mmCIF file of C-alpha atoms and ligand atoms in Angstrom:
data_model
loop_
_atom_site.group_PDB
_atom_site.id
_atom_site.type_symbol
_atom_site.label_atom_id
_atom_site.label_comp_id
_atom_site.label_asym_id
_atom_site.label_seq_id
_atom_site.Cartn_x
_atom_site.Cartn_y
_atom_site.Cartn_z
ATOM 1 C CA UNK F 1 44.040 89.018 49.946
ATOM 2 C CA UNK F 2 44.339 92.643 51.221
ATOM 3 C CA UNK F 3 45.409 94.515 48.062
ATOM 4 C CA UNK F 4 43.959 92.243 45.173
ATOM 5 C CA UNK F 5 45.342 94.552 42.521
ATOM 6 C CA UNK F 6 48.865 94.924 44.211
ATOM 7 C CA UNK F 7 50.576 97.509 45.889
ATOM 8 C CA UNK F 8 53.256 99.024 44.274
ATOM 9 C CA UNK F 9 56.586 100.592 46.287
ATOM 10 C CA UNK F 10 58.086 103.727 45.645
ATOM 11 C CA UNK F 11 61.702 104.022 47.049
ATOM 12 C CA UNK F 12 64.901 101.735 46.859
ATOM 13 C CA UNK F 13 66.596 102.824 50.039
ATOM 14 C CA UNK F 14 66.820 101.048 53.882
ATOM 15 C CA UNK F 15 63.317 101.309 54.846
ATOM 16 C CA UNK F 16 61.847 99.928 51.055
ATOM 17 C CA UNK F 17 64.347 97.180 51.109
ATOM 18 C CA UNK F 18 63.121 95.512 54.102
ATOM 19 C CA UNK F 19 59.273 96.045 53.628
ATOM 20 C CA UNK F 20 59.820 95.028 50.240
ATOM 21 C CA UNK F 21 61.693 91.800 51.611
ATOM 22 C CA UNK F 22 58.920 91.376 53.913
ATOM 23 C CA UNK F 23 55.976 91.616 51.292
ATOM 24 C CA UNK F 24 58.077 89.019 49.126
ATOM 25 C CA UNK F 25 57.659 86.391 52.308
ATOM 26 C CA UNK F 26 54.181 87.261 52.636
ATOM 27 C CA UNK F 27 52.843 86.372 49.232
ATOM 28 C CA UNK F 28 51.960 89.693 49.238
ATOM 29 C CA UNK F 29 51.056 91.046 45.152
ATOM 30 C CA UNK F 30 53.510 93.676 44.457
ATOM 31 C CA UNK F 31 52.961 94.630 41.409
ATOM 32 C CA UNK F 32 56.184 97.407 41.171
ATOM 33 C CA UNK F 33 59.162 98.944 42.623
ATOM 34 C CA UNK F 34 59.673 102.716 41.557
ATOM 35 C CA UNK F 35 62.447 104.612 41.870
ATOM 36 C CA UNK F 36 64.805 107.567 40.685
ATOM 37 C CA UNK F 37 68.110 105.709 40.517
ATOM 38 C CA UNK F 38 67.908 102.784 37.608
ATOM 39 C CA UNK F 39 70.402 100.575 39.045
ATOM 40 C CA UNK F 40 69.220 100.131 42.513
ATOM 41 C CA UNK F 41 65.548 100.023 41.482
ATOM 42 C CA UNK F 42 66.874 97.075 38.602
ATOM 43 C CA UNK F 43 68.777 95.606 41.716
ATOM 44 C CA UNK F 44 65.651 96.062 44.434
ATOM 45 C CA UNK F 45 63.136 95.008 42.032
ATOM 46 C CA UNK F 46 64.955 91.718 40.639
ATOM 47 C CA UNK F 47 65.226 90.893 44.191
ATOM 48 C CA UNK F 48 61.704 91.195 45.005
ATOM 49 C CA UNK F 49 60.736 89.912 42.206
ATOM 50 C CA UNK F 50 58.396 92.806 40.668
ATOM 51 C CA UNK F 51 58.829 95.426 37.930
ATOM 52 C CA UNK F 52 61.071 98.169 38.221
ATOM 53 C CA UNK F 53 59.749 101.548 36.902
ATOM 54 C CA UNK F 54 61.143 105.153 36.587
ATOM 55 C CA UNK F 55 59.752 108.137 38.783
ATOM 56 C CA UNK F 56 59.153 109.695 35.409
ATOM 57 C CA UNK F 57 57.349 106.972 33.595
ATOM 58 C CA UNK F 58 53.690 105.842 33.937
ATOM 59 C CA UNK F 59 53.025 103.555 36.893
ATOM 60 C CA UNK F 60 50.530 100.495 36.796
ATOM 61 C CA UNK F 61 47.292 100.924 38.364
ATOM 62 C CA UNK F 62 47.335 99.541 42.122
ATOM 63 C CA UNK F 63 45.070 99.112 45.198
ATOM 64 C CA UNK F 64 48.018 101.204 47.155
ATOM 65 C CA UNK F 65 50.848 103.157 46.395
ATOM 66 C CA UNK F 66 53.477 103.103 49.239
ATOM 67 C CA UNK F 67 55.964 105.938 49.359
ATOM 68 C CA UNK F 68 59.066 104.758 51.470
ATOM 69 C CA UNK F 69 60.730 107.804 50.042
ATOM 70 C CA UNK F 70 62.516 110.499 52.211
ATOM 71 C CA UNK F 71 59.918 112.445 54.658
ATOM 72 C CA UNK F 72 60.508 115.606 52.360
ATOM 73 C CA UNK F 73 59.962 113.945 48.906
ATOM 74 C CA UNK F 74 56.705 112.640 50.091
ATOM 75 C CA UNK F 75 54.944 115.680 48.458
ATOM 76 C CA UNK F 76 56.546 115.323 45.235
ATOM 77 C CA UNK F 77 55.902 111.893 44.722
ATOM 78 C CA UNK F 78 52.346 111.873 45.778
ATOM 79 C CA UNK F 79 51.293 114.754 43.238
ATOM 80 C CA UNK F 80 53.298 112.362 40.488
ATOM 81 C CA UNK F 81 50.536 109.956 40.643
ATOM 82 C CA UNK F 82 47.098 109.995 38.608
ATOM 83 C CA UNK F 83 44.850 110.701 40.966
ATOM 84 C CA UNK F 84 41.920 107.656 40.862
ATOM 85 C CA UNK F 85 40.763 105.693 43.683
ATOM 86 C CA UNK F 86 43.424 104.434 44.924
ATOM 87 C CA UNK F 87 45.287 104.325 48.499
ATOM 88 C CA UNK F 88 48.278 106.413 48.429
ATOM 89 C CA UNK F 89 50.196 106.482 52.117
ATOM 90 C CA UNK F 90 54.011 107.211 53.325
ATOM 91 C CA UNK F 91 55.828 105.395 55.819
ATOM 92 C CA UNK F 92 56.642 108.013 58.207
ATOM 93 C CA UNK F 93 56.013 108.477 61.777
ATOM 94 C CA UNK F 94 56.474 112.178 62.025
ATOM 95 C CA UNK F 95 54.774 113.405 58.655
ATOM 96 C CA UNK F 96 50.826 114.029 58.479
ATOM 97 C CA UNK F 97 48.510 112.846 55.912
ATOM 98 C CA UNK F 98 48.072 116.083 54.129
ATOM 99 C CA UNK F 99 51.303 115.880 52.216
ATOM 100 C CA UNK F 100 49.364 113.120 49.935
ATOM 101 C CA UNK F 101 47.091 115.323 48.921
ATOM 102 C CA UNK F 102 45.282 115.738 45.971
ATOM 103 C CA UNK F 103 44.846 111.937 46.871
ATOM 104 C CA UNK F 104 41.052 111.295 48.308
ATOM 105 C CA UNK F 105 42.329 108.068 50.607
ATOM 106 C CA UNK F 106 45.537 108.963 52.073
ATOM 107 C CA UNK F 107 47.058 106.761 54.925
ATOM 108 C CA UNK F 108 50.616 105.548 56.581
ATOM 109 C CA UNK F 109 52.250 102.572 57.561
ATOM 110 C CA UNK F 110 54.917 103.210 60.273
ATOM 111 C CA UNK F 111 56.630 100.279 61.578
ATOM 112 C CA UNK F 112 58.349 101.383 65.032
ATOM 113 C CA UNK F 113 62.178 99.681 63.968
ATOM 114 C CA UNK F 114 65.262 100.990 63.101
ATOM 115 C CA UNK F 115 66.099 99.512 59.593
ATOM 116 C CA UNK F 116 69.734 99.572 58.473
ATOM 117 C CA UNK F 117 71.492 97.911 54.983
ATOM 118 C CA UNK F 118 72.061 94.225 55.627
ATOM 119 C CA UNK F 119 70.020 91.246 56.247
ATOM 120 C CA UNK F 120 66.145 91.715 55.137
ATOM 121 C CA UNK F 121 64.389 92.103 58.958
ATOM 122 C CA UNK F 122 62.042 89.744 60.042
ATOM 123 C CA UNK F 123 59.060 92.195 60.611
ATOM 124 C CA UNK F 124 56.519 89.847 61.967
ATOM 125 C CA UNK F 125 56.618 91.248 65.506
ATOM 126 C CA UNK F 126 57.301 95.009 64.940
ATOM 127 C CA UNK F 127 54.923 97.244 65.836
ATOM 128 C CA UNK F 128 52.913 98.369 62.834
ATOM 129 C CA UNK F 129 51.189 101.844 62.896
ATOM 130 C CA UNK F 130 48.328 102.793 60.576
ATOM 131 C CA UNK F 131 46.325 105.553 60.183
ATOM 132 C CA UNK F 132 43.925 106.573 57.156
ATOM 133 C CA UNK F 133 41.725 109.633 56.486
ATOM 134 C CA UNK F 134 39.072 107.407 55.277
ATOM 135 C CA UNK F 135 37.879 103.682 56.126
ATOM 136 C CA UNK F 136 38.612 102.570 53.051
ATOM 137 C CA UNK F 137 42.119 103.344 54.123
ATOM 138 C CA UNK F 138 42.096 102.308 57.169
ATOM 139 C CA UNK F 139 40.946 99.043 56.633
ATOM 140 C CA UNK F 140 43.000 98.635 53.352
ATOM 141 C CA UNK F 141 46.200 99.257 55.704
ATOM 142 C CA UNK F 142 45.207 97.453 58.260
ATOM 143 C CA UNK F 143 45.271 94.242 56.406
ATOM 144 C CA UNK F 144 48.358 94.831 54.763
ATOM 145 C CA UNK F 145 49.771 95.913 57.831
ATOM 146 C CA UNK F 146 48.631 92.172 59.582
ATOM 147 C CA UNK F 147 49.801 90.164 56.488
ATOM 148 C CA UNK F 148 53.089 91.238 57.915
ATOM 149 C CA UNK F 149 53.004 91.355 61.628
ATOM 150 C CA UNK F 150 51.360 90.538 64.263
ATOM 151 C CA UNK F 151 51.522 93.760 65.828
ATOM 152 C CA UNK F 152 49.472 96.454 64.255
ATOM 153 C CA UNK F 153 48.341 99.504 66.030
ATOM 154 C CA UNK F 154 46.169 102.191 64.483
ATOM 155 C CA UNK F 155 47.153 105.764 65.999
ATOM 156 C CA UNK F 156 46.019 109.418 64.783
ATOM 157 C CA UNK F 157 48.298 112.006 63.697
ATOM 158 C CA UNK F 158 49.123 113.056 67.596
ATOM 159 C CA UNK F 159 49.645 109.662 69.084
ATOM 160 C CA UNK F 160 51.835 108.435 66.083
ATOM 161 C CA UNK F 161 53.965 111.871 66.740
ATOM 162 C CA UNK F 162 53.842 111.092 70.453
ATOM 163 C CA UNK F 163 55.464 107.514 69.425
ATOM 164 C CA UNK F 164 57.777 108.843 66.963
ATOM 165 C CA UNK F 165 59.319 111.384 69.446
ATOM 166 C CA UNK F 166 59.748 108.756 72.047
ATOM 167 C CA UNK F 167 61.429 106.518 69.600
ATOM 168 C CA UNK F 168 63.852 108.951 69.446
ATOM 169 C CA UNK F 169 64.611 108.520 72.803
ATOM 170 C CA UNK F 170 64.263 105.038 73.289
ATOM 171 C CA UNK F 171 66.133 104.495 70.284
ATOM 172 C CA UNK F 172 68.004 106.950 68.081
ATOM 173 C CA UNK F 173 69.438 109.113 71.722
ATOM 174 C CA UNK F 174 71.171 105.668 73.147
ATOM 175 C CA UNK F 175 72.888 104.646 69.576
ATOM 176 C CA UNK F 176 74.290 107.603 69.729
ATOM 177 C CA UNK F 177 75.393 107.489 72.866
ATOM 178 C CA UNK F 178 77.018 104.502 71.769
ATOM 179 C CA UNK F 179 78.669 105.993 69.121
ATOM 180 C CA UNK F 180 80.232 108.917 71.527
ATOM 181 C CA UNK F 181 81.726 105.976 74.395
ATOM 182 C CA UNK F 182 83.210 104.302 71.471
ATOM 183 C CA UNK F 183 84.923 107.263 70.540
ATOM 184 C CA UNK F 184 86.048 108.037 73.815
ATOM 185 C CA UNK F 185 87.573 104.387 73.750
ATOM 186 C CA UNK F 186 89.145 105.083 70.423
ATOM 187 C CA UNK F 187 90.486 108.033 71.491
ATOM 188 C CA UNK F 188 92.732 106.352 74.417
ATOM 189 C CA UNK F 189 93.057 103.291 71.768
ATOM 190 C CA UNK F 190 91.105 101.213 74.063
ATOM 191 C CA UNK F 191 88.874 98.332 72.196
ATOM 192 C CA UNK F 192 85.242 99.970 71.582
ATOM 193 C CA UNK F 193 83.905 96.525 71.345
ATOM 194 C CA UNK F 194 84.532 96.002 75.136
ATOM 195 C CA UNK F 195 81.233 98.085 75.846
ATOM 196 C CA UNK F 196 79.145 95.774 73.728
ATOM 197 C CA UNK F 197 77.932 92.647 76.016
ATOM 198 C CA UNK F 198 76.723 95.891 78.265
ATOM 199 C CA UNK F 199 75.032 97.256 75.660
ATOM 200 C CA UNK F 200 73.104 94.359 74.774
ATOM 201 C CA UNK F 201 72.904 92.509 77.581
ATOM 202 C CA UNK F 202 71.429 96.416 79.242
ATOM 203 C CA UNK F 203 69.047 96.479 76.538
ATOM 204 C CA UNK F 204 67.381 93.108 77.486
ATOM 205 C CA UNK F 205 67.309 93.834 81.191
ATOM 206 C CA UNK F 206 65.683 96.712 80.589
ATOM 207 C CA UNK F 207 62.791 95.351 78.041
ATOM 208 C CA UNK F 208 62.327 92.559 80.739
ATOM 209 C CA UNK F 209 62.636 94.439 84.137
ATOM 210 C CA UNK F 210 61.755 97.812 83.169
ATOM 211 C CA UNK F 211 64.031 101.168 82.869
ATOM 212 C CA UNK F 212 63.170 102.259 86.525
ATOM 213 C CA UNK F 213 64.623 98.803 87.519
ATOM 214 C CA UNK F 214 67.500 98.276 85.232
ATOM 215 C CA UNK F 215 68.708 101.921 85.367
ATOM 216 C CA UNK F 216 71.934 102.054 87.783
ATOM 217 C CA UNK F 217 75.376 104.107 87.875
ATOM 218 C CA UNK F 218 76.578 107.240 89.483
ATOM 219 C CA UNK F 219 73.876 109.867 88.875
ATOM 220 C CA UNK F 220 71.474 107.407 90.184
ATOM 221 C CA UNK F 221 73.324 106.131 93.465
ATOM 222 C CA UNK F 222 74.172 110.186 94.204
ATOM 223 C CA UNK F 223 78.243 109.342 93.958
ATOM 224 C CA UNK F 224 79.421 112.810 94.036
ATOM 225 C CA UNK F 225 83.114 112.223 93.532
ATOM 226 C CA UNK F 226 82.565 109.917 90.805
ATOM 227 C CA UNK F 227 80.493 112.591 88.999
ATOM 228 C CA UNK F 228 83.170 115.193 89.382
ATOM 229 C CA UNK F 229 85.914 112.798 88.082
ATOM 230 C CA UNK F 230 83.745 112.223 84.791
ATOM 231 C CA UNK F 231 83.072 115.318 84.122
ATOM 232 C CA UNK F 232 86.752 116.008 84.483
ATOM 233 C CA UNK F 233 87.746 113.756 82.447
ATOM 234 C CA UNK F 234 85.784 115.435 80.049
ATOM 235 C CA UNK F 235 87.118 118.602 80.115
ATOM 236 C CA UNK F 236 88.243 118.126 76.613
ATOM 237 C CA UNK F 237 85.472 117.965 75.219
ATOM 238 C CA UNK F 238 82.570 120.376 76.302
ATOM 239 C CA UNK F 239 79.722 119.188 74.587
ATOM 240 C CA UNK F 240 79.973 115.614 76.091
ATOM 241 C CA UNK F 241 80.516 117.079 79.041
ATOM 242 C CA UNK F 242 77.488 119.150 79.090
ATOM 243 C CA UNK F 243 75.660 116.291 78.379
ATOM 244 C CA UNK F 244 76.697 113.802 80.686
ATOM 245 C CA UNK F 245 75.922 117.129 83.059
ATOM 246 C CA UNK F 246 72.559 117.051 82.315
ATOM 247 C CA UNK F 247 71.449 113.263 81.466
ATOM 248 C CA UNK F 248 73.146 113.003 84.770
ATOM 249 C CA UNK F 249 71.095 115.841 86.726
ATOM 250 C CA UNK F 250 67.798 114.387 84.832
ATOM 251 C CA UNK F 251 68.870 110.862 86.351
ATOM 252 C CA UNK F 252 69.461 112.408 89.708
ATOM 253 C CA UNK F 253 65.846 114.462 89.714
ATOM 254 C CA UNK F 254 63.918 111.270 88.676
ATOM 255 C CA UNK F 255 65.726 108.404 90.618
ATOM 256 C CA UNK F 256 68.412 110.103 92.951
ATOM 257 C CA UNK F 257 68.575 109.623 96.650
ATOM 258 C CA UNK F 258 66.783 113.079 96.564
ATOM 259 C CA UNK F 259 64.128 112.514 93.982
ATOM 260 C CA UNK F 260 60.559 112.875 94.865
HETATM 261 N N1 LIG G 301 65.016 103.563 58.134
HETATM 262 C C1 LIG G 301 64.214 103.459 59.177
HETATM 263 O O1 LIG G 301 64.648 102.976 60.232
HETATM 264 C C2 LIG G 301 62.766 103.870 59.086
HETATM 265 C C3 LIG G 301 61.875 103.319 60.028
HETATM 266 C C4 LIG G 301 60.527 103.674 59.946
HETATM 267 C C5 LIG G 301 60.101 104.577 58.976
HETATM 268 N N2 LIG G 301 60.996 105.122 58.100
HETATM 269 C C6 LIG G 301 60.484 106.072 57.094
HETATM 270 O O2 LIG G 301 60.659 105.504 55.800
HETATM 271 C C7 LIG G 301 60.881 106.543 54.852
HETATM 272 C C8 LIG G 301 62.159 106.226 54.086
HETATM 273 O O3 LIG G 301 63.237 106.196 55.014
HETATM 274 P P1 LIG G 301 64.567 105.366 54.703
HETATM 275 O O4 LIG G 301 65.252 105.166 55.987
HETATM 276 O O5 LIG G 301 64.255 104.220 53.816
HETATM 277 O O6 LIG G 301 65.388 106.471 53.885
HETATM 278 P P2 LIG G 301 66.624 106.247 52.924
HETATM 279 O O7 LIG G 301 67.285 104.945 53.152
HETATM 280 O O8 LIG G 301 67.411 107.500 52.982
HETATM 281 O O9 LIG G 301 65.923 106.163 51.490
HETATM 282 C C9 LIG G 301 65.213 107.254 51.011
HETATM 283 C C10 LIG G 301 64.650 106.899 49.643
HETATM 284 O O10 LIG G 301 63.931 108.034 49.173
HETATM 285 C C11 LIG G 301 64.315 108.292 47.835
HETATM 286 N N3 LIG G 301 64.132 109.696 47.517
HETATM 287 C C12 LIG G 301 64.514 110.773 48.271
HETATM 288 N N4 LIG G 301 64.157 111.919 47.643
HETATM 289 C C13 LIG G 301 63.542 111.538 46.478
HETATM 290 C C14 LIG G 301 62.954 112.251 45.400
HETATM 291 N N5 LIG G 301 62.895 113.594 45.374
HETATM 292 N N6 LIG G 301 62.418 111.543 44.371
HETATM 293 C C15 LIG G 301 62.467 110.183 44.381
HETATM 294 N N7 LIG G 301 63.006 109.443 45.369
HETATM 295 C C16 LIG G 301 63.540 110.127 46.409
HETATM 296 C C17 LIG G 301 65.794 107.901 47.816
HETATM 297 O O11 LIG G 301 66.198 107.754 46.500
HETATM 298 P P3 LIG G 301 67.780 107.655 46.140
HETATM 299 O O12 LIG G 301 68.172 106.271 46.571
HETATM 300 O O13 LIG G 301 67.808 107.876 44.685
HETATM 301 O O14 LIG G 301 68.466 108.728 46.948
HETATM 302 C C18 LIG G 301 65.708 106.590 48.598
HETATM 303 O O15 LIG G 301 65.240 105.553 47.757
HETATM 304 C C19 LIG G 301 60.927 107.858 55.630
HETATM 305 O O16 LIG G 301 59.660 108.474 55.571
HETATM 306 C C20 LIG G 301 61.216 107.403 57.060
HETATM 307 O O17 LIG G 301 60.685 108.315 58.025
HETATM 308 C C21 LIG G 301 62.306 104.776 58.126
#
């Protein structure tokens, strides 16, 4: 058992709902769910079966206490609880471990997926990054960490930053870009939903082949008439045009006919 006297969860919103989900199918001993809004942490913590509690009210004594909380509340919340010898650790990839303190073992638990309302996710392949300031910590998240998936990384402060920013790319960049053709769809009351079997079945290619491979269109085949069209066709909208200037002329330096 990796936390013997429970971990208990501090946050009700996307990312807390599907760890919590994921400790209930691991048998994992959670021994709380706090939060600052009663009803969802009633709601959250009947479904994972576990004790709500108020931020304000004393918590239980626990082997970890994991802050799924907003990055900027991490702070807050960490300087709310007694200070003993327990774990405390956030869940972000972009925060450092000093915004536990006083807390002597500070740590995270990053897991590298987008989490959204809906269905709990099934987390036992998502990458799972840990990192600790101590090896108590460490090896207190690290078993947590591969009671839920059998992908668990441990990364310092740099490397998880490294990861985080490249999520962004690989991740956050592309939904939105998503979001904009959909709305250029909408806007000549064309069906967004005709983009979607490229959009997944892209995303698969890609994983399997590789970006360099999978990556096609105008920018990348050079077709200079096609690229002035676009951007004509985007003369209503200068923002998106700038950007499909420059994704375009980043496309063209790294895989154009001209590239090195
Ligand atoms: N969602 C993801 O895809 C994802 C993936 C990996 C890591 N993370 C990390 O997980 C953490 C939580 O993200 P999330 O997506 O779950 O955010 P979220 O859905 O916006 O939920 C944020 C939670 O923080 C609580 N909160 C915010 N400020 C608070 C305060 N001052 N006191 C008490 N509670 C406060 C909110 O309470 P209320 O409900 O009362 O507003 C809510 O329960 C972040 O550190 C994020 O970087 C998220």
């Amino acid at each position: 058992m990796s936390a013997p006297n429970g971990i208990l969860l501090i946050g009700t919103g996307r990312l807390a709902f599907h760890l919590g989900h994921a400790f209930l199918r691991s048998g994992t001993n959670l021994i709380g769910l706090a939060g600052r809004n009663a009803a969802r942490t009633r709601e959250l913590a009947l479904a994972l079966r576990t004790t709500p509690f108020a931020i304000n009210e004393p918590w239980p004594e626990a082997d970890l206490y994991l802050l799924a909380v907003s990055d900027d509340a991490i702070p807050g919340l960490a300087a709310l609880i007694t200070p003993r010898d327990a774990v405390v650790a956030h869940t972000s990839g972009a925060q450092p471990l000093d915004g536990l303190a006083p807390h002597v073992h500070r740590g995270v638990l990053w897991p590298v997926q987008s989490f959204s309302p809906g269905e709990p996710a099934d987390l036992t392949r998502t990458p799972l990054v840990v990192d600790g300031n101590t090896e108590k910590v460490t090896t207190l998240l690290l078993d947590v960490a591969r009671s839920l998936s059998g992908n668990v990384v441990r990364l310092p402060l740099e490397q998880r930053r490294t990861v985080h920013l490249a999520a962004v790319f690989a991740s956050n960049f592309p939904v939105f870009l998503l979001h904009e053709a959909q709305r250029l769809l909408r806007q000549e009351g064309l069906d967004p939903e005709i983009l979607l079997p490229l959009w997944s079945s892209v995303a698969r290619k890609a994983a399997l082949v590789g970006p360099g491979e999978a990556l096609t269109g105008p920018a990348r085949r050079g077709d200079a008439t096609t690229l002035q069209r676009h951007a004509d066709q985007l003369t209503h909208d200068p923002d998106l045009r700038r950007a499909y200037a420059l994704l375009s002329e980043l496309i063209g330096k790294r895989f154009g006919p001209h590239s090195a």
